[in-house]
Coordinates of C-alpha atoms in Angstrom, one line a residue:
X1 CA 38.6 -6.4 0.8
X2 CA 36.8 -5.4 -2.3
X3 CA 33.8 -3.1 -2.8
X4 CA 31.4 -3.5 -5.7
X5 CA 29.3 -0.6 -7.1
X6 CA 26.6 -1.4 -9.7
X7 CA 24.5 1.1 -11.6
X8 CA 21.6 -0.1 -13.6
X9 CA 20.5 2.2 -16.5
X10 CA 17.9 1.9 -19.1
X11 CA 20.3 0.4 -21.7
X12 CA 23.6 -0.6 -19.9
X13 CA 24.5 -1.8 -16.4
X14 CA 27.9 -0.7 -15.2
X15 CA 30.0 -2.1 -12.3
X16 CA 33.1 -0.8 -10.5
X17 CA 35.2 -3.1 -8.4
X18 CA 37.9 -1.6 -6.2
X19 CA 40.2 -2.6 -3.4
X20 CA 40.9 1.0 -2.5
X21 CA 43.9 1.3 -4.8
X22 CA 43.0 -0.4 -8.1
X23 CA 39.7 0.0 -9.9
X24 CA 38.2 -2.3 -12.5
X25 CA 35.1 -1.4 -14.5
X26 CA 32.6 -3.6 -16.3
X27 CA 29.7 -3.1 -18.6
X28 CA 26.8 -5.4 -19.6
X29 CA 23.5 -5.0 -21.3
X30 CA 20.6 -4.1 -19.0
X31 CA 17.9 -6.7 -18.8
X32 CA 14.6 -4.8 -18.3
X33 CA 12.5 -8.0 -18.0
X34 CA 14.5 -8.9 -14.8
X35 CA 17.1 -6.4 -13.5
X36 CA 18.7 -9.0 -11.4
X37 CA 20.0 -10.8 -14.5
X38 CA 22.2 -7.9 -15.5
X39 CA 23.1 -7.4 -11.8
X40 CA 24.5 -10.9 -11.6
X41 CA 26.1 -10.6 -15.1
X42 CA 28.2 -7.8 -13.6
X43 CA 29.4 -10.1 -10.8
X44 CA 30.1 -12.9 -13.3
X45 CA 32.2 -10.6 -15.5
X46 CA 34.1 -9.2 -12.5
X47 CA 34.9 -12.8 -11.2
X48 CA 36.2 -13.7 -14.7
X49 CA 38.3 -10.6 -15.1
X50 CA 39.9 -10.9 -11.6
X51 CA 40.7 -14.6 -12.1
X52 CA 38.3 -16.0 -9.6
X53 CA 36.9 -19.5 -10.4
X54 CA 33.3 -18.4 -9.8
X55 CA 31.1 -15.7 -8.4
X56 CA 30.8 -17.3 -5.0
X57 CA 34.6 -17.3 -4.5
X58 CA 34.8 -13.7 -5.8
X59 CA 32.1 -12.6 -3.3
X60 CA 34.1 -14.0 -0.4
X61 CA 36.5 -11.1 -1.0
X62 CA 33.7 -8.5 -1.2
X63 CA 32.9 -6.5 1.8
X64 CA 30.0 -4.4 0.5
X65 CA 27.8 -4.0 -2.6
X66 CA 26.1 -0.7 -3.5
X67 CA 23.3 -0.7 -6.2
X68 CA 22.0 2.4 -7.8
X69 CA 19.5 2.5 -10.7
X70 CA 16.9 4.3 -12.8
X71 CA 14.3 1.5 -12.1
X72 CA 11.8 3.8 -10.4
X73 CA 12.5 6.5 -13.0
X74 CA 11.7 4.2 -15.9
X75 CA 8.5 3.0 -14.2
X76 CA 7.4 6.6 -13.8
X77 CA 8.5 7.7 -17.3
X78 CA 6.8 4.7 -19.0
X79 CA 3.7 4.9 -16.8
X80 CA 3.7 1.2 -16.1
X81 CA 3.3 1.2 -12.3
X82 CA 0.8 -0.3 -9.9
X83 CA -2.9 0.7 -9.8
X84 CA -3.1 3.2 -6.9
X85 CA -6.0 4.5 -4.9
X86 CA -6.1 7.8 -3.1
X87 CA -8.2 9.1 -0.1
X88 CA -8.1 12.9 0.4
X89 CA -10.3 15.6 2.0
X90 CA -13.5 16.1 0.1
X91 CA -13.3 19.0 -2.4
X92 CA -9.7 18.4 -3.2
X93 CA -10.0 15.4 -5.5
X94 CA -8.5 17.4 -8.5
X95 CA -6.2 20.0 -7.0
X96 CA -4.8 17.6 -4.3
X97 CA -4.0 20.6 -2.2
X98 CA -2.3 22.6 -4.9
X99 CA -3.6 25.1 -7.5
X100 CA -5.6 23.9 -10.5
X101 CA -5.6 20.3 -11.5
X102 CA -2.7 18.3 -10.2
X103 CA -0.4 16.9 -12.9
X104 CA -0.6 13.4 -11.4
X105 CA -4.4 13.1 -11.9
X106 CA -5.0 10.8 -14.9
X107 CA -1.3 9.9 -15.1
X108 CA -0.1 8.2 -11.9
X109 CA -3.6 7.9 -10.4
X110 CA -6.9 7.6 -12.3
X111 CA -9.4 10.3 -11.3
X112 CA -11.9 7.5 -10.7
X113 CA -9.6 6.1 -8.0
X114 CA -9.5 9.4 -6.0
X115 CA -12.1 9.6 -3.3
X116 CA -12.8 12.6 -1.1
X117 CA -13.7 12.0 2.6
X118 CA -15.5 14.2 5.0
X119 CA -13.6 15.9 7.8
X120 CA -14.3 13.2 10.4
X121 CA -15.5 10.2 8.3
X122 CA -17.3 7.4 9.9
X123 CA -16.1 3.8 9.6
X124 CA -19.0 3.2 7.2
X125 CA -17.8 6.0 4.9
X126 CA -14.2 4.9 5.0
X127 CA -15.0 1.3 4.2
X128 CA -17.4 2.2 1.4
X129 CA -14.6 4.2 -0.2
X130 CA -12.1 1.3 0.2
X131 CA -14.6 -1.1 -1.3
X132 CA -15.1 1.1 -4.3
X133 CA -11.3 1.3 -4.8
X134 CA -10.7 -2.4 -4.5
X135 CA -13.5 -3.2 -6.9
X136 CA -11.8 -0.8 -9.3
X137 CA -8.7 -3.0 -9.2
X138 CA -6.6 -0.8 -6.8
X139 CA -3.7 -2.6 -5.2
X140 CA -2.2 0.1 -2.9
X141 CA -4.1 2.9 -1.1
X142 CA -2.6 6.3 -0.1
X143 CA -4.2 8.4 2.6
X144 CA -3.2 12.0 2.2
X145 CA -5.2 14.5 4.3
X146 CA -4.7 18.3 4.6
X147 CA -2.6 19.6 7.4
X148 CA -1.6 16.1 8.5
X149 CA 2.1 16.9 9.3
X150 CA 3.4 16.8 11.9
X151 CA 0.0 15.8 13.5
X152 CA -1.2 12.8 11.5
X153 CA -3.9 11.6 13.9
X154 CA -6.7 11.8 11.3
X155 CA -4.7 9.7 8.8
X156 CA -3.8 7.1 11.4
X157 CA -7.4 6.8 12.4
X158 CA -8.5 6.0 8.9
X159 CA -5.7 3.5 8.4
X160 CA -6.8 1.8 11.6
X161 CA -10.3 1.5 10.3
X162 CA -9.1 -0.1 7.1
X163 CA -6.7 -2.5 8.7
X164 CA -9.2 -3.6 11.2
X165 CA -11.5 -4.7 8.3
X166 CA -8.6 -5.9 6.1
X167 CA -5.9 -7.3 8.4
X168 CA -2.6 -8.0 6.6
X169 CA -2.8 -11.7 7.2
X170 CA -5.7 -12.2 4.8
X171 CA -5.5 -12.5 1.1
X172 CA -7.7 -9.5 0.5
X173 CA -5.4 -7.2 2.5
X174 CA -4.2 -4.1 0.7
X175 CA -1.2 -1.9 1.7
X176 CA -2.2 1.4 3.2
X177 CA 0.3 4.3 3.0
X178 CA 0.1 7.6 4.9
X179 CA 1.3 10.8 3.2
X180 CA 2.7 12.0 6.5
X181 CA 5.0 9.0 6.6
X182 CA 6.3 9.4 3.1
X183 CA 7.9 12.8 3.4
X184 CA 8.3 15.0 6.5
X185 CA 7.0 18.3 5.0
X186 CA 4.1 20.5 5.8
X187 CA 3.5 21.1 2.1
X188 CA 0.2 19.1 1.4
X189 CA 0.7 18.6 -2.3
X190 CA 4.3 17.4 -1.9
X191 CA 3.1 14.7 0.5
X192 CA 0.4 13.6 -1.9
X193 CA 2.8 13.5 -4.9
X194 CA 5.5 11.6 -3.0
X195 CA 3.0 9.1 -1.7
X196 CA 1.6 8.4 -5.1
X197 CA 5.0 8.1 -6.8
X198 CA 6.1 5.7 -4.0
X199 CA 3.0 3.5 -4.2
X200 CA 3.1 3.5 -8.0
X201 CA 6.7 2.3 -8.3
X202 CA 7.1 0.2 -5.1
X203 CA 6.4 -3.3 -6.5
X204 CA 8.8 -3.3 -9.4
X205 CA 11.7 -1.9 -7.3
X206 CA 11.0 -4.1 -4.3
X207 CA 10.8 -7.2 -6.5
X208 CA 14.2 -6.5 -8.0
X209 CA 15.9 -5.6 -4.7
X210 CA 14.6 -8.5 -2.7
X211 CA 15.3 -10.9 -5.5
X212 CA 18.9 -9.7 -5.8
X213 CA 19.3 -10.0 -2.0
X214 CA 18.0 -13.6 -2.2
X215 CA 20.3 -14.5 -5.0
X216 CA 23.3 -13.2 -3.1
X217 CA 22.4 -15.1 0.0
X218 CA 21.0 -18.3 -1.4
X219 CA 22.9 -18.9 -4.6
X220 CA 26.3 -17.4 -3.6
X221 CA 26.2 -17.7 0.2
X222 CA 27.1 -14.0 0.6
X223 CA 25.6 -12.3 3.7
X224 CA 27.3 -8.9 3.4
X225 CA 25.4 -5.6 3.1
X226 CA 23.6 -4.8 -0.1
X227 CA 23.0 -1.0 0.0
X228 CA 20.6 0.9 -2.2
X229 CA 21.5 4.3 -3.8
X230 CA 19.3 7.2 -2.8
X231 CA 18.4 10.4 -4.5
X232 CA 20.1 12.4 -1.8
X233 CA 23.5 10.8 -2.8
X234 CA 23.6 8.4 0.2
X235 CA 22.9 4.7 0.5
X236 CA 20.8 2.6 2.9
X237 CA 19.7 -1.0 3.5
X238 CA 16.7 -2.3 1.5
X239 CA 14.6 -2.3 4.7
X240 CA 15.3 1.4 5.1
X241 CA 14.5 2.4 1.5
X242 CA 11.3 3.6 0.0
X243 CA 10.9 3.4 -3.8
X244 CA 10.6 7.2 -4.1
X245 CA 14.0 7.5 -2.3
X246 CA 15.7 6.0 -5.4
X247 CA 14.4 8.2 -8.2
X248 CA 17.4 8.8 -10.5
X249 CA 19.8 7.6 -7.9
X250 CA 22.4 6.5 -10.5
X251 CA 22.6 9.8 -12.3
X252 CA 22.7 11.7 -8.9
X253 CA 25.8 9.7 -7.9
X254 CA 27.3 11.1 -11.1
X255 CA 26.6 14.6 -9.8
X256 CA 28.6 13.9 -6.7
X257 CA 31.3 12.2 -8.8
X258 CA 31.5 15.4 -10.8
X259 CA 32.0 17.5 -7.7
X260 CA 34.8 15.2 -6.6
X261 CA 36.6 15.5 -9.9
X262 CA 36.1 19.3 -9.7
X263 CA 37.9 19.3 -6.4
X264 CA 40.6 17.0 -7.7
X265 CA 41.3 19.3 -10.6
X266 CA 40.7 22.5 -8.6
X267 CA 37.8 23.6 -10.8
X268 CA 35.3 26.0 -9.2
X269 CA 32.4 25.3 -11.5
X270 CA 31.6 22.5 -14.0
X271 CA 28.8 21.2 -16.2
X272 CA 28.5 17.4 -16.0
X273 CA 27.0 15.2 -18.7
X274 CA 26.0 11.5 -18.3
X275 CA 25.4 10.1 -21.8
X276 CA 23.7 6.8 -21.8
X277 CA 22.0 4.7 -24.4
X278 CA 18.5 5.8 -23.3
X279 CA 18.9 9.3 -21.9
X280 CA 21.5 12.0 -21.5
X281 CA 21.7 13.7 -18.1
X282 CA 23.1 17.2 -17.3
X283 CA 24.0 18.6 -13.9
X284 CA 25.9 21.5 -12.4
X285 CA 28.8 21.8 -10.0
X286 CA 29.2 25.2 -8.4
X287 CA 32.0 26.1 -6.0
X288 CA 33.1 22.4 -6.2
X289 CA 29.7 21.2 -4.8
X290 CA 26.5 19.9 -6.5
X291 CA 23.9 22.5 -7.0
X292 CA 20.8 21.8 -4.9
X293 CA 17.4 23.3 -5.3
X294 CA 14.4 23.6 -3.1
X295 CA 11.3 22.8 -5.0
X296 CA 10.9 21.7 -8.6
X297 CA 9.9 18.6 -10.5
X298 CA 10.7 14.9 -10.1
X299 CA 9.7 13.2 -13.3
X300 CA 7.4 16.1 -14.2
X301 CA 5.7 15.9 -10.8
X302 CA 5.9 19.1 -8.8
X303 CA 7.4 18.8 -5.3
X304 CA 8.8 21.2 -2.7
X305 CA 11.6 19.0 -1.4
X306 CA 15.3 19.5 -1.7
X307 CA 17.4 17.6 -4.3
X308 CA 20.4 17.9 -6.6
X309 CA 19.5 19.7 -9.8
X310 CA 19.5 17.3 -12.7
X311 CA 18.0 17.4 -16.2
X312 CA 17.3 14.5 -18.5
X313 CA 16.7 14.2 -22.2
X314 CA 15.5 11.2 -24.2
X315 CA 18.3 10.7 -26.8
X316 CA 17.0 10.8 -30.3
X317 CA 13.6 12.1 -29.3
X318 CA 14.1 15.5 -27.6
X319 CA 15.9 18.5 -29.1
X320 CA 18.8 19.8 -27.2
X321 CA 19.0 23.6 -26.7
X322 CA 20.8 26.0 -24.5
X323 CA 19.0 28.4 -22.3
X324 CA 20.2 32.0 -21.6
X325 CA 21.5 30.8 -18.2
X326 CA 23.9 28.4 -20.0
X327 CA 22.3 25.3 -18.4
X328 CA 21.2 22.7 -20.9
X329 CA 17.5 22.3 -21.1
X330 CA 15.3 19.9 -23.1
X331 CA 11.7 19.6 -24.3
X332 CA 11.2 16.4 -22.3
X333 CA 12.4 16.9 -18.8
X334 CA 12.9 14.4 -16.0
X335 CA 13.2 16.9 -13.1
X336 CA 14.3 20.4 -12.4
X337 CA 12.8 23.8 -11.5
X338 CA 9.1 24.4 -12.2
X339 CA 8.2 25.4 -15.7
X340 CA 8.7 29.1 -16.4
X341 CA 11.3 29.6 -13.6
X342 CA 15.1 30.1 -14.2
X343 CA 17.3 27.0 -13.8
X344 CA 19.7 28.8 -11.5
X345 CA 19.6 31.9 -9.4

């Protein structure tokens, strides 16, 4: 039985087909207008190279497909996501529970689409805020209240008010997302930032994933599992995946691949580079394991979650330099430690 791994980057889409002993690699141009086109091109090239008459016949021998990508990363970097609205506690419309003005204000969410609510808002206050957001063209609403994890009763109450007025079976319904359900952390700002990034990137990722699943099932009669690569290095079904789970999932798999090779060659430490047509990634393997950090930036958005350390530079636009720590750092960063802090302890 074969396995298929596909990684969609900004310029090229790569595939690896293996039977557990032999491995075959393929490369096609990425098709940003529709990522499923390059996805299916990989399957077509694999079927040809392995002497199958067509993709459908090839897929009969495939037990699993895993798909990693930089789709959400590119949406965030290019600022071409959905128009998002945000409900927070009154007085925190700018800081979003952090210090100073949050970096996402005016970037991922317009300041005009952030509305502060009183501690115990009435249905009239909530619905007036929603009406204002919808009239401003908002398509997804995040509710991120202070101290709402693990007890998210206040957020759930506001969601119930909205969904009672805008049930999901009517055309005017709008998805309502709770910060407490996006990431299980007490850090208020992290919940806000994750919620906004998820709402902002959801549509483009979901459209690609569900279309790919439909193509596999309807066009090629394949009903095996299509698993999506996650930032933590694992995979999950589409139904168990949030858009924010997939940020830089392709490059992160390279970090784990680098750790595997370090073990194979008995190297304690290694610097890993992933040079693509759009960006160059750099990561660190220490003691034969990926270096993780608690807190830093995902696409220049501060968060206090744990993830593999990874840096990204736009090739041809950003100047490469080496810091005193020996870790490569660039002027334009995708994610890493907060500004002003050392890359490694």
